[in-house]
mmCIF file of C-alpha atoms and ligand atoms in Angstrom:
data_model
loop_
_atom_site.group_PDB
_atom_site.id
_atom_site.type_symbol
_atom_site.label_atom_id
_atom_site.label_comp_id
_atom_site.label_asym_id
_atom_site.label_seq_id
_atom_site.Cartn_x
_atom_site.Cartn_y
_atom_site.Cartn_z
ATOM 1 C CA MET A 19 0.918 25.572 -6.735
ATOM 2 C CA GLU A 20 0.002 28.753 -4.909
ATOM 3 C CA GLU A 21 -3.047 29.237 -7.108
ATOM 4 C CA PHE A 22 -4.061 25.675 -6.588
ATOM 5 C CA CYS A 23 -4.038 26.118 -2.847
ATOM 6 C CA VAL A 24 -5.883 29.432 -2.903
ATOM 7 C CA ALA A 25 -8.514 27.894 -5.150
ATOM 8 C CA CYS A 26 -8.858 24.996 -2.748
ATOM 9 C CA ARG A 27 -9.771 27.205 0.166
ATOM 10 C CA SER A 28 -12.829 28.593 -1.520
ATOM 11 C CA LEU A 29 -14.177 25.225 -2.572
ATOM 12 C CA GLY A 30 -16.153 22.525 -0.855
ATOM 13 C CA LEU A 31 -14.626 19.291 0.285
ATOM 14 C CA THR A 32 -15.435 17.304 -2.822
ATOM 15 C CA GLU A 33 -13.916 19.857 -5.147
ATOM 16 C CA ARG A 34 -10.823 20.091 -2.991
ATOM 17 C CA ILE A 35 -10.271 16.395 -3.146
ATOM 18 C CA ALA A 36 -10.818 16.388 -6.886
ATOM 19 C CA LEU A 37 -8.266 19.183 -7.279
ATOM 20 C CA PHE A 38 -5.851 17.395 -5.021
ATOM 21 C CA LEU A 39 -6.217 14.235 -7.082
ATOM 22 C CA ARG A 40 -5.689 16.136 -10.312
ATOM 23 C CA HIS A 41 -2.610 17.781 -8.871
ATOM 24 C CA ARG A 42 -1.275 14.448 -7.690
ATOM 25 C CA GLU A 43 -1.696 12.912 -11.136
ATOM 26 C CA LYS A 44 0.685 15.503 -12.544
ATOM 27 C CA GLU A 45 3.458 14.524 -10.152
ATOM 28 C CA SER A 46 6.072 12.111 -11.433
ATOM 29 C CA SER A 47 6.048 10.227 -8.160
ATOM 30 C CA LEU A 48 3.163 9.690 -5.788
ATOM 31 C CA GLN A 49 5.505 10.247 -2.890
ATOM 32 C CA SER A 50 6.341 13.723 -4.149
ATOM 33 C CA VAL A 51 3.023 15.121 -2.980
ATOM 34 C CA SER A 52 4.382 16.363 0.300
ATOM 35 C CA SER A 53 2.532 16.591 3.554
ATOM 36 C CA SER A 54 2.758 20.393 3.345
ATOM 37 C CA VAL A 55 0.907 20.361 0.010
ATOM 38 C CA PHE A 56 -1.755 18.210 1.590
ATOM 39 C CA GLY A 57 -1.870 20.527 4.590
ATOM 40 C CA GLN A 58 -2.302 23.523 2.319
ATOM 41 C CA CYS A 59 -5.038 21.918 0.259
ATOM 42 C CA PHE A 60 -7.014 20.853 3.258
ATOM 43 C CA GLY A 61 -5.528 23.436 5.614
ATOM 44 C CA ASP A 62 -8.642 24.388 7.519
ATOM 45 C CA VAL A 63 -10.044 20.875 7.414
ATOM 46 C CA ASN A 64 -7.163 18.681 8.477
ATOM 47 C CA ASP A 65 -3.800 20.327 8.774
ATOM 48 C CA TRP A 66 -1.338 17.470 8.503
ATOM 49 C CA ALA A 67 0.941 18.936 11.168
ATOM 50 C CA ASN A 68 -1.957 18.719 13.585
ATOM 51 C CA ALA A 69 -3.303 15.492 12.200
ATOM 52 C CA LYS A 70 -3.227 13.602 15.454
ATOM 53 C CA ARG A 71 -5.186 16.221 17.364
ATOM 54 C CA TYR A 72 -7.529 16.664 14.456
ATOM 55 C CA VAL A 73 -8.209 12.980 14.060
ATOM 56 C CA LEU A 74 -8.942 12.583 17.717
ATOM 57 C CA ASN A 75 -11.154 15.625 18.066
ATOM 58 C CA SER A 76 -12.811 16.593 14.830
ATOM 59 C CA SER A 77 -15.888 15.096 13.307
ATOM 60 C CA GLU A 78 -15.036 16.611 9.932
ATOM 61 C CA LEU A 79 -13.091 13.629 8.694
ATOM 62 C CA ASP A 80 -16.278 11.573 8.757
ATOM 63 C CA GLY A 81 -17.846 14.190 6.490
ATOM 64 C CA LEU A 82 -14.837 14.119 4.220
ATOM 65 C CA VAL A 83 -14.894 10.348 3.981
ATOM 66 C CA ILE A 84 -18.612 10.312 3.263
ATOM 67 C CA GLU A 85 -18.055 12.884 0.516
ATOM 68 C CA VAL A 86 -15.281 10.797 -0.934
ATOM 69 C CA PHE A 87 -17.411 7.689 -0.996
ATOM 70 C CA ARG A 88 -20.361 9.496 -2.493
ATOM 71 C CA ASN A 89 -18.538 11.319 -5.226
ATOM 72 C CA PHE A 90 -15.623 9.301 -6.429
ATOM 73 C CA THR A 91 -15.105 6.146 -8.400
ATOM 74 C CA ARG A 92 -13.680 3.086 -6.735
ATOM 75 C CA SER A 93 -10.250 3.613 -8.250
ATOM 76 C CA GLN A 94 -10.189 7.247 -7.094
ATOM 77 C CA ARG A 95 -11.190 6.199 -3.593
ATOM 78 C CA TYR A 96 -8.499 3.549 -3.616
ATOM 79 C CA SER A 97 -5.968 6.100 -4.789
ATOM 80 C CA LEU A 98 -6.876 8.411 -1.926
ATOM 81 C CA TYR A 99 -6.602 5.632 0.628
ATOM 82 C CA ALA A 100 -3.391 4.040 -0.581
ATOM 83 C CA ARG A 101 -1.467 7.030 -1.833
ATOM 84 C CA THR A 102 -2.360 10.104 0.167
ATOM 85 C CA LYS A 103 -2.295 11.188 3.770
ATOM 86 C CA LEU A 104 -6.057 11.112 3.711
ATOM 87 C CA GLY A 105 -5.763 7.328 3.841
ATOM 88 C CA TYR A 106 -3.560 7.598 6.901
ATOM 89 C CA LEU A 107 -6.077 9.860 8.630
ATOM 90 C CA PHE A 108 -8.843 7.450 7.758
ATOM 91 C CA TYR A 109 -6.843 4.567 9.228
ATOM 92 C CA LYS A 110 -6.199 6.533 12.452
ATOM 93 C CA ARG A 111 -9.896 7.178 12.696
ATOM 94 C CA GLN A 112 -10.736 3.523 12.124
ATOM 95 C CA MET A 113 -8.250 2.516 14.793
ATOM 96 C CA LYS A 114 -9.721 4.930 17.337
ATOM 97 C CA LYS A 115 -13.249 3.695 16.638
ATOM 98 C CA ALA A 116 -12.226 0.031 16.821
ATOM 99 C CA ARG A 117 -10.413 0.529 20.138
ATOM 100 C CA GLU A 118 -13.595 2.031 21.582
ATOM 101 C CA ARG A 119 -15.844 -0.629 20.139
ATOM 102 C CA TYR A 120 -13.620 -3.622 20.873
ATOM 103 C CA PRO A 121 -11.485 -2.774 23.922
ATOM 104 C CA HIS A 122 -10.334 -6.409 24.095
ATOM 105 C CA GLY A 123 -10.152 -7.016 20.340
ATOM 106 C CA HIS A 124 -12.784 -8.113 17.824
ATOM 107 C CA SER A 125 -12.154 -11.833 18.441
ATOM 108 C CA ILE A 126 -10.806 -14.184 21.073
ATOM 109 C CA PRO A 127 -7.405 -15.258 19.807
ATOM 110 C CA GLN A 128 -6.263 -18.851 20.054
ATOM 111 C CA PRO A 129 -2.477 -19.080 20.239
ATOM 112 C CA VAL A 130 -0.751 -22.142 18.793
ATOM 113 C CA MET A 131 2.408 -23.645 20.331
ATOM 114 C CA PHE A 132 4.891 -26.070 18.845
ATOM 115 C CA ASN A 133 8.117 -27.251 20.318
ATOM 116 C CA GLY A 134 9.976 -23.911 20.507
ATOM 117 C CA VAL A 135 7.577 -21.578 18.709
ATOM 118 C CA LYS A 136 4.457 -19.733 19.750
ATOM 119 C CA ILE A 137 2.106 -18.014 17.310
ATOM 120 C CA LEU A 138 -0.105 -15.415 18.871
ATOM 121 C CA PRO A 139 -2.841 -13.812 16.734
ATOM 122 C CA ILE A 140 -3.584 -10.242 17.826
ATOM 123 C CA PRO A 141 -7.072 -9.034 16.796
ATOM 124 C CA VAL A 142 -6.770 -5.383 15.727
ATOM 125 C CA LEU A 143 -8.991 -2.714 14.119
ATOM 126 C CA SER A 144 -12.444 -4.102 13.335
ATOM 127 C CA ASN A 145 -11.404 -7.333 11.560
ATOM 128 C CA ASN A 146 -7.623 -7.393 11.050
ATOM 129 C CA TYR A 147 -5.103 -9.801 12.538
ATOM 130 C CA SER A 148 -1.543 -8.964 13.442
ATOM 131 C CA TYR A 149 0.612 -11.851 14.648
ATOM 132 C CA LEU A 150 3.419 -12.178 17.134
ATOM 133 C CA VAL A 151 5.647 -15.153 16.297
ATOM 134 C CA ILE A 152 7.939 -16.061 19.190
ATOM 135 C CA ASP A 153 11.042 -18.223 19.392
ATOM 136 C CA THR A 154 10.338 -19.453 22.923
ATOM 137 C CA HIS A 155 13.988 -20.470 23.594
ATOM 138 C CA SER A 156 15.530 -17.063 22.944
ATOM 139 C CA SER A 157 12.371 -14.908 23.395
ATOM 140 C CA ALA A 158 13.097 -13.249 20.055
ATOM 141 C CA ALA A 159 9.887 -12.284 18.258
ATOM 142 C CA ALA A 160 8.662 -11.106 14.878
ATOM 143 C CA ALA A 161 5.448 -9.134 14.363
ATOM 144 C CA ILE A 162 3.484 -9.650 11.164
ATOM 145 C CA ASP A 163 1.477 -6.630 9.914
ATOM 146 C CA PRO A 164 1.371 -4.681 13.183
ATOM 147 C CA SER A 165 -1.373 -2.220 12.326
ATOM 148 C CA ASP A 166 -2.324 -1.146 15.856
ATOM 149 C CA PRO A 167 0.984 -0.441 17.591
ATOM 150 C CA LEU A 168 -0.532 -0.325 21.088
ATOM 151 C CA ALA A 169 -2.123 -3.760 20.787
ATOM 152 C CA VAL A 170 1.132 -5.242 19.479
ATOM 153 C CA GLN A 171 3.172 -3.511 22.186
ATOM 154 C CA ALA A 172 0.829 -4.878 24.865
ATOM 155 C CA ALA A 173 1.328 -8.412 23.521
ATOM 156 C CA ILE A 174 5.122 -7.953 23.415
ATOM 157 C CA GLU A 175 5.140 -6.789 27.046
ATOM 158 C CA GLN A 176 2.778 -9.478 28.231
ATOM 159 C CA GLU A 177 4.870 -12.199 26.596
ATOM 160 C CA GLY A 178 8.133 -10.614 27.796
ATOM 161 C CA VAL A 179 9.786 -10.941 24.388
ATOM 162 C CA THR A 180 12.134 -8.839 22.252
ATOM 163 C CA LEU A 181 10.750 -7.493 19.002
ATOM 164 C CA GLU A 182 13.492 -8.064 16.443
ATOM 165 C CA ALA A 183 11.567 -7.773 13.205
ATOM 166 C CA ILE A 184 8.388 -6.543 11.589
ATOM 167 C CA LEU A 185 7.328 -8.527 8.525
ATOM 168 C CA CYS A 186 4.964 -6.437 6.476
ATOM 169 C CA THR A 187 2.861 -8.086 3.774
ATOM 170 C CA HIS A 188 1.915 -4.833 2.015
ATOM 171 C CA LYS A 189 1.625 -1.082 2.293
ATOM 172 C CA HIS A 190 -2.062 -0.658 3.165
ATOM 173 C CA TRP A 191 -2.391 1.231 6.436
ATOM 174 C CA ASP A 192 -4.403 -1.528 8.087
ATOM 175 C CA HIS A 193 -1.288 -3.717 7.749
ATOM 176 C CA SER A 194 1.589 -1.248 8.012
ATOM 177 C CA GLY A 195 0.178 1.642 10.053
ATOM 178 C CA GLY A 196 1.964 0.645 13.279
ATOM 179 C CA ASN A 197 5.465 0.400 11.792
ATOM 180 C CA MET A 198 6.458 3.936 12.660
ATOM 181 C CA ALA A 199 5.349 3.855 16.304
ATOM 182 C CA LEU A 200 6.911 0.424 16.901
ATOM 183 C CA ARG A 201 10.213 1.480 15.325
ATOM 184 C CA ARG A 202 10.198 4.495 17.612
ATOM 185 C CA ARG A 203 9.562 2.258 20.632
ATOM 186 C CA TYR A 204 11.908 -0.598 19.632
ATOM 187 C CA GLY A 205 14.768 1.145 17.825
ATOM 188 C CA SER A 206 16.683 -1.991 16.817
ATOM 189 C CA CYS A 207 13.674 -3.661 15.217
ATOM 190 C CA ARG A 208 14.079 -4.285 11.462
ATOM 191 C CA VAL A 209 11.221 -3.754 9.023
ATOM 192 C CA TYR A 210 10.956 -6.226 6.134
ATOM 193 C CA GLY A 211 8.815 -6.096 3.022
ATOM 194 C CA SER A 212 8.905 -5.597 -0.707
ATOM 195 C CA ALA A 213 10.752 -2.562 -2.010
ATOM 196 C CA CYS A 214 7.990 -2.116 -4.646
ATOM 197 C CA ASP A 215 5.284 -1.417 -2.088
ATOM 198 C CA ALA A 216 6.147 1.865 -0.305
ATOM 199 C CA ILE A 217 6.067 0.224 3.124
ATOM 200 C CA PRO A 218 6.517 2.777 5.914
ATOM 201 C CA GLU A 219 9.858 2.552 7.755
ATOM 202 C CA LEU A 220 11.165 -0.255 5.534
ATOM 203 C CA THR A 221 14.756 -1.079 6.536
ATOM 204 C CA ASN A 222 15.308 -4.455 4.814
ATOM 205 C CA PRO A 223 13.762 -4.716 1.340
ATOM 206 C CA LEU A 224 13.158 -8.304 0.279
ATOM 207 C CA SER A 225 12.982 -10.081 -3.022
ATOM 208 C CA ASP A 226 11.167 -13.297 -3.859
ATOM 209 C CA LYS A 227 12.257 -16.391 -1.842
ATOM 210 C CA GLU A 228 14.622 -14.474 0.431
ATOM 211 C CA THR A 229 14.905 -15.772 3.984
ATOM 212 C CA VAL A 230 14.452 -13.755 7.176
ATOM 213 C CA THR A 231 15.893 -15.174 10.386
ATOM 214 C CA VAL A 232 14.672 -14.150 13.842
ATOM 215 C CA GLY A 233 16.244 -16.260 16.624
ATOM 216 C CA GLN A 234 15.547 -19.844 15.516
ATOM 217 C CA LEU A 235 12.636 -18.743 13.322
ATOM 218 C CA ARG A 236 13.146 -18.943 9.562
ATOM 219 C CA PHE A 237 10.669 -17.179 7.295
ATOM 220 C CA LYS A 238 10.724 -17.382 3.534
ATOM 221 C CA ALA A 239 9.321 -14.307 1.766
ATOM 222 C CA LEU A 240 7.239 -15.134 -1.303
ATOM 223 C CA PHE A 241 6.412 -12.429 -3.818
ATOM 224 C CA THR A 242 2.636 -12.513 -4.404
ATOM 225 C CA PRO A 243 1.525 -9.361 -6.283
ATOM 226 C CA GLY A 244 -2.072 -8.630 -7.322
ATOM 227 C CA HIS A 245 -3.687 -7.079 -4.262
ATOM 228 C CA THR A 246 -0.830 -4.546 -4.360
ATOM 229 C CA VAL A 247 2.185 -4.404 -6.693
ATOM 230 C CA GLY A 248 4.586 -5.527 -3.984
ATOM 231 C CA HIS A 249 2.485 -7.869 -1.841
ATOM 232 C CA MET A 250 4.492 -10.544 -0.034
ATOM 233 C CA VAL A 251 3.556 -13.508 2.138
ATOM 234 C CA TYR A 252 5.782 -15.136 4.738
ATOM 235 C CA LEU A 253 6.242 -18.858 5.193
ATOM 236 C CA LEU A 254 7.573 -19.976 8.575
ATOM 237 C CA ASP A 255 9.580 -23.199 8.317
ATOM 238 C CA GLY A 256 8.052 -25.706 10.740
ATOM 239 C CA LYS A 257 10.762 -28.385 10.527
ATOM 240 C CA PRO A 258 12.992 -27.092 13.358
ATOM 241 C CA PHE A 259 9.918 -27.168 15.623
ATOM 242 C CA GLU A 260 8.558 -30.503 14.417
ATOM 243 C CA GLY A 261 5.408 -28.720 13.360
ATOM 244 C CA PRO A 262 3.716 -27.746 10.100
ATOM 245 C CA ALA A 263 4.794 -24.709 8.109
ATOM 246 C CA CYS A 264 2.826 -21.507 8.745
ATOM 247 C CA LEU A 265 1.762 -19.118 6.014
ATOM 248 C CA PHE A 266 1.126 -15.488 6.980
ATOM 249 C CA SER A 267 -0.874 -14.522 3.955
ATOM 250 C CA GLY A 268 -1.802 -10.843 4.501
ATOM 251 C CA ASP A 269 -4.454 -9.910 1.947
ATOM 252 C CA LEU A 270 -3.515 -12.573 -0.610
ATOM 253 C CA LEU A 271 -5.578 -15.374 0.876
ATOM 254 C CA PHE A 272 -8.281 -15.558 3.564
ATOM 255 C CA LEU A 273 -10.274 -18.448 4.927
ATOM 256 C CA SER A 274 -12.462 -19.162 1.874
ATOM 257 C CA GLY A 275 -11.529 -15.832 0.267
ATOM 258 C CA CYS A 276 -8.839 -13.754 -1.381
ATOM 259 C CA GLY A 277 -7.938 -10.061 -1.421
ATOM 260 C CA ARG A 278 -9.278 -7.601 -3.956
ATOM 261 C CA ILE A 279 -7.190 -7.183 -7.078
ATOM 262 C CA PHE A 280 -6.330 -3.512 -6.637
ATOM 263 C CA GLU A 281 -2.977 -3.324 -8.380
ATOM 264 C CA GLY A 282 -2.733 -6.179 -10.807
ATOM 265 C CA THR A 283 -4.566 -8.372 -13.272
ATOM 266 C CA PRO A 284 -6.468 -11.604 -12.631
ATOM 267 C CA GLU A 285 -3.494 -13.371 -14.269
ATOM 268 C CA THR A 286 -1.082 -11.851 -11.713
ATOM 269 C CA MET A 287 -3.375 -12.759 -8.835
ATOM 270 C CA LEU A 288 -3.854 -16.298 -10.130
ATOM 271 C CA ALA A 289 -0.086 -16.874 -10.221
ATOM 272 C CA SER A 290 0.163 -15.554 -6.648
ATOM 273 C CA LEU A 291 -2.698 -17.782 -5.453
ATOM 274 C CA ASP A 292 -1.021 -20.750 -7.170
ATOM 275 C CA THR A 293 2.094 -20.012 -5.097
ATOM 276 C CA ALA A 294 -0.012 -20.497 -1.950
ATOM 277 C CA ALA A 295 -1.878 -23.526 -3.327
ATOM 278 C CA ASP A 296 1.428 -25.269 -4.141
ATOM 279 C CA LEU A 297 2.499 -25.292 -0.482
ATOM 280 C CA ALA A 298 2.234 -28.462 1.626
ATOM 281 C CA GLU A 299 -1.351 -29.430 2.447
ATOM 282 C CA ASP A 300 -0.760 -29.238 6.205
ATOM 283 C CA THR A 301 0.547 -25.644 6.028
ATOM 284 C CA LEU A 302 -1.364 -23.540 8.541
ATOM 285 C CA LEU A 303 -3.003 -20.453 7.046
ATOM 286 C CA TRP A 304 -2.876 -17.278 9.145
ATOM 287 C CA PRO A 305 -4.692 -14.582 7.145
ATOM 288 C CA GLY A 306 -4.750 -10.796 7.545
ATOM 289 C CA HIS A 307 -8.488 -10.557 8.275
ATOM 290 C CA GLU A 308 -11.312 -12.322 10.094
ATOM 291 C CA TYR A 309 -13.557 -12.691 7.056
ATOM 292 C CA ALA A 310 -14.415 -16.385 7.371
ATOM 293 C CA LEU A 311 -18.165 -16.149 7.852
ATOM 294 C CA ASP A 312 -18.676 -13.699 5.014
ATOM 295 C CA CYS A 313 -16.397 -15.616 2.640
ATOM 296 C CA LEU A 314 -17.842 -19.046 3.457
ATOM 297 C CA THR A 315 -21.393 -17.758 3.040
ATOM 298 C CA PHE A 316 -20.484 -16.330 -0.364
ATOM 299 C CA ALA A 317 -18.796 -19.604 -1.381
ATOM 300 C CA SER A 318 -21.850 -21.607 -0.292
ATOM 301 C CA LEU A 319 -24.035 -19.499 -2.601
ATOM 302 C CA LEU A 320 -21.742 -20.406 -5.486
ATOM 303 C CA GLU A 321 -21.155 -24.092 -4.824
ATOM 304 C CA LEU A 322 -24.427 -25.507 -3.620
ATOM 305 C CA GLU A 323 -23.375 -29.097 -3.083
ATOM 306 C CA ASN A 324 -20.074 -29.120 -1.337
ATOM 307 C CA PRO A 325 -20.328 -30.972 1.999
ATOM 308 C CA VAL A 326 -16.872 -29.834 3.194
ATOM 309 C CA LEU A 327 -17.907 -26.232 2.625
ATOM 310 C CA GLU A 328 -21.219 -26.746 4.427
ATOM 311 C CA GLN A 329 -19.462 -28.241 7.407
ATOM 312 C CA LYS A 330 -16.886 -25.451 7.585
ATOM 313 C CA LEU A 331 -19.639 -22.830 7.365
ATOM 314 C CA GLN A 332 -21.514 -24.405 10.278
ATOM 315 C CA TRP A 333 -18.335 -24.559 12.299
ATOM 316 C CA ALA A 334 -17.467 -20.912 11.500
ATOM 317 C CA ASN A 335 -20.990 -19.840 12.484
ATOM 318 C CA GLN A 336 -20.517 -21.419 15.882
ATOM 319 C CA GLN A 337 -17.041 -19.950 16.326
ATOM 320 C CA ARG A 338 -18.243 -16.454 15.498
ATOM 321 C CA LEU A 339 -21.269 -16.731 17.799
ATOM 322 C CA GLU A 340 -18.715 -17.180 20.555
ATOM 323 C CA LYS A 341 -16.482 -14.442 19.083
ATOM 324 C CA ARG A 342 -13.711 -16.979 18.597
ATOM 325 C CA SER A 343 -11.103 -16.569 15.902
ATOM 326 C CA THR A 344 -11.480 -18.895 12.905
ATOM 327 C CA CYS A 345 -7.781 -19.169 12.121
ATOM 328 C CA PRO A 346 -5.798 -21.133 11.335
ATOM 329 C CA SER A 347 -7.157 -23.342 8.608
ATOM 330 C CA THR A 348 -4.830 -25.327 6.340
ATOM 331 C CA ILE A 349 -3.926 -25.034 2.668
ATOM 332 C CA GLY A 350 -5.319 -28.559 2.172
ATOM 333 C CA GLU A 351 -8.673 -27.508 3.653
ATOM 334 C CA GLU A 352 -8.786 -24.287 1.644
ATOM 335 C CA LYS A 353 -8.447 -26.198 -1.609
ATOM 336 C CA GLU A 354 -11.626 -28.070 -0.681
ATOM 337 C CA TYR A 355 -13.871 -25.010 -0.365
ATOM 338 C CA ASN A 356 -12.120 -21.714 -1.197
ATOM 339 C CA PRO A 357 -13.466 -20.758 -4.658
ATOM 340 C CA PHE A 358 -10.392 -18.625 -5.342
ATOM 341 C CA LEU A 359 -8.249 -21.779 -5.110
ATOM 342 C CA ARG A 360 -10.699 -23.832 -7.163
ATOM 343 C CA THR A 361 -10.454 -22.173 -10.554
ATOM 344 C CA HIS A 362 -9.540 -25.601 -11.989
ATOM 345 C CA CYS A 363 -12.751 -27.280 -10.719
ATOM 346 C CA TRP A 364 -15.534 -28.072 -13.146
ATOM 347 C CA GLU A 365 -18.118 -27.745 -10.326
ATOM 348 C CA LEU A 366 -17.151 -24.084 -10.077
ATOM 349 C CA HIS A 367 -17.120 -23.601 -13.863
ATOM 350 C CA ARG A 368 -20.620 -25.049 -13.993
ATOM 351 C CA ALA A 369 -21.816 -22.831 -11.160
ATOM 352 C CA LEU A 370 -20.460 -19.753 -12.940
ATOM 353 C CA GLY A 371 -21.688 -20.840 -16.372
ATOM 354 C CA LEU A 372 -18.180 -20.595 -17.822
ATOM 355 C CA GLN A 373 -16.604 -22.875 -20.363
ATOM 356 C CA ARG A 374 -13.101 -23.082 -21.714
ATOM 357 C CA LEU A 375 -13.048 -21.707 -25.224
ATOM 358 C CA ARG A 376 -11.614 -23.683 -28.108
ATOM 359 C CA GLY A 377 -7.854 -23.103 -28.112
ATOM 360 C CA GLU A 378 -7.974 -21.136 -24.876
ATOM 361 C CA ASP A 379 -4.866 -21.547 -22.754
ATOM 362 C CA TRP A 380 -5.684 -23.375 -19.475
ATOM 363 C CA ASP A 381 -4.239 -20.644 -17.222
ATOM 364 C CA SER A 382 -5.982 -17.912 -19.251
ATOM 365 C CA PHE A 383 -9.247 -19.757 -18.679
ATOM 366 C CA ARG A 384 -8.546 -20.101 -14.948
ATOM 367 C CA ALA A 385 -7.738 -16.366 -14.795
ATOM 368 C CA ARG A 386 -11.109 -15.694 -16.424
ATOM 369 C CA VAL A 387 -12.769 -17.900 -13.784
ATOM 370 C CA LEU A 388 -10.913 -16.029 -11.028
ATOM 371 C CA LYS A 389 -11.982 -12.692 -12.486
ATOM 372 C CA GLU A 390 -15.620 -13.773 -12.478
ATOM 373 C CA VAL A 391 -15.536 -15.108 -8.903
ATOM 374 C CA ARG A 392 -13.812 -11.913 -7.730
ATOM 375 C CA HIS A 393 -16.373 -9.797 -9.568
ATOM 376 C CA ARG A 394 -19.273 -11.679 -7.955
ATOM 377 C CA LYS A 395 -17.659 -11.391 -4.546
ATOM 378 C CA ASP A 396 -17.248 -7.604 -5.016
ATOM 379 C CA LEU A 397 -20.956 -7.346 -5.889
ATOM 380 C CA TYR A 398 -21.926 -9.599 -2.971
ATOM 381 C CA LYS A 399 -19.915 -7.434 -0.583
ATOM 382 C CA ALA A 400 -21.519 -4.280 -1.940
ATOM 383 C CA ASN A 401 -25.031 -5.521 -1.152
HETATM 384 ZN ZN1 LIG B 524 -4.782 -4.636 1.746
#
């Protein structure tokens, strides 16, 4: 270890990261690469103990990130983001930049009220949504994916509610990065999520179909791996409020899109998307990102003659011109235009030039369709 660290000091940034990665691969557990090891490897660049000061004051992280992007494969970059403190530093940097660029949030949120429940989207970072779900009778509230703790705290104070629970869809910093600060601020607040996903500050690990109760609010956790190994979505029961159910879908499902398949196979992701597609048509979809315009434009390049899609794209264009949020849509709507929920549609098969092979299992074929759509979307995004 000592040698490793000494060697690091005499090398450039790229080599240091490569060495760090190689060292990490030897560890039995990703968590076992301690912050002190990271600090030693990058000691003069970004000492973990001084991370906060460093992130706020140094321009070197930008250089480091540029190096990472230039020199590493996608899976290595992902590994750095999801599994090392470098990802956390990157997230802190993103948050600082977004707060400067969008002092009032990237979009104008449109809260929804039913009889006894209020859902407040909180635009955070450059395109994420956190949500505050409030039981208006008891003022108990749950926060979904509170990535910017200050923005979520401001909403809690403005609404005058008590934060009882954080429901975290997955471990990525842009969804879980605020857990620590909010737990520090609201000591009694519970943190829910999958035990498989290394969610910071997790206090109540959940398994598939478990229920979380906050005041009169009842959420059902649904296990939806693919984007990460432990991704979960949360379904708020609308019956007590005489309203529709609400799905907080994290990075599983977006308006006309789905999350990247970082930690699973197309088959895994398909099963998770089917879980969402099987919900009631009037279920409101509250996604983790404001990606509507990008996703609808991509979908319209795939399916050229889909009037519902055309109409939604026009509407989204108008909304975004006015900086208005595009959520929620409904599961019923999504099935009309979201290509990731249309793997069964021959129009999509034709557009992709894919045919079911003789003897090919139907779900295997749909997984192949999903893989192709995801691949094209990744390429589209890269251009
Ligand atoms: Zn994610």
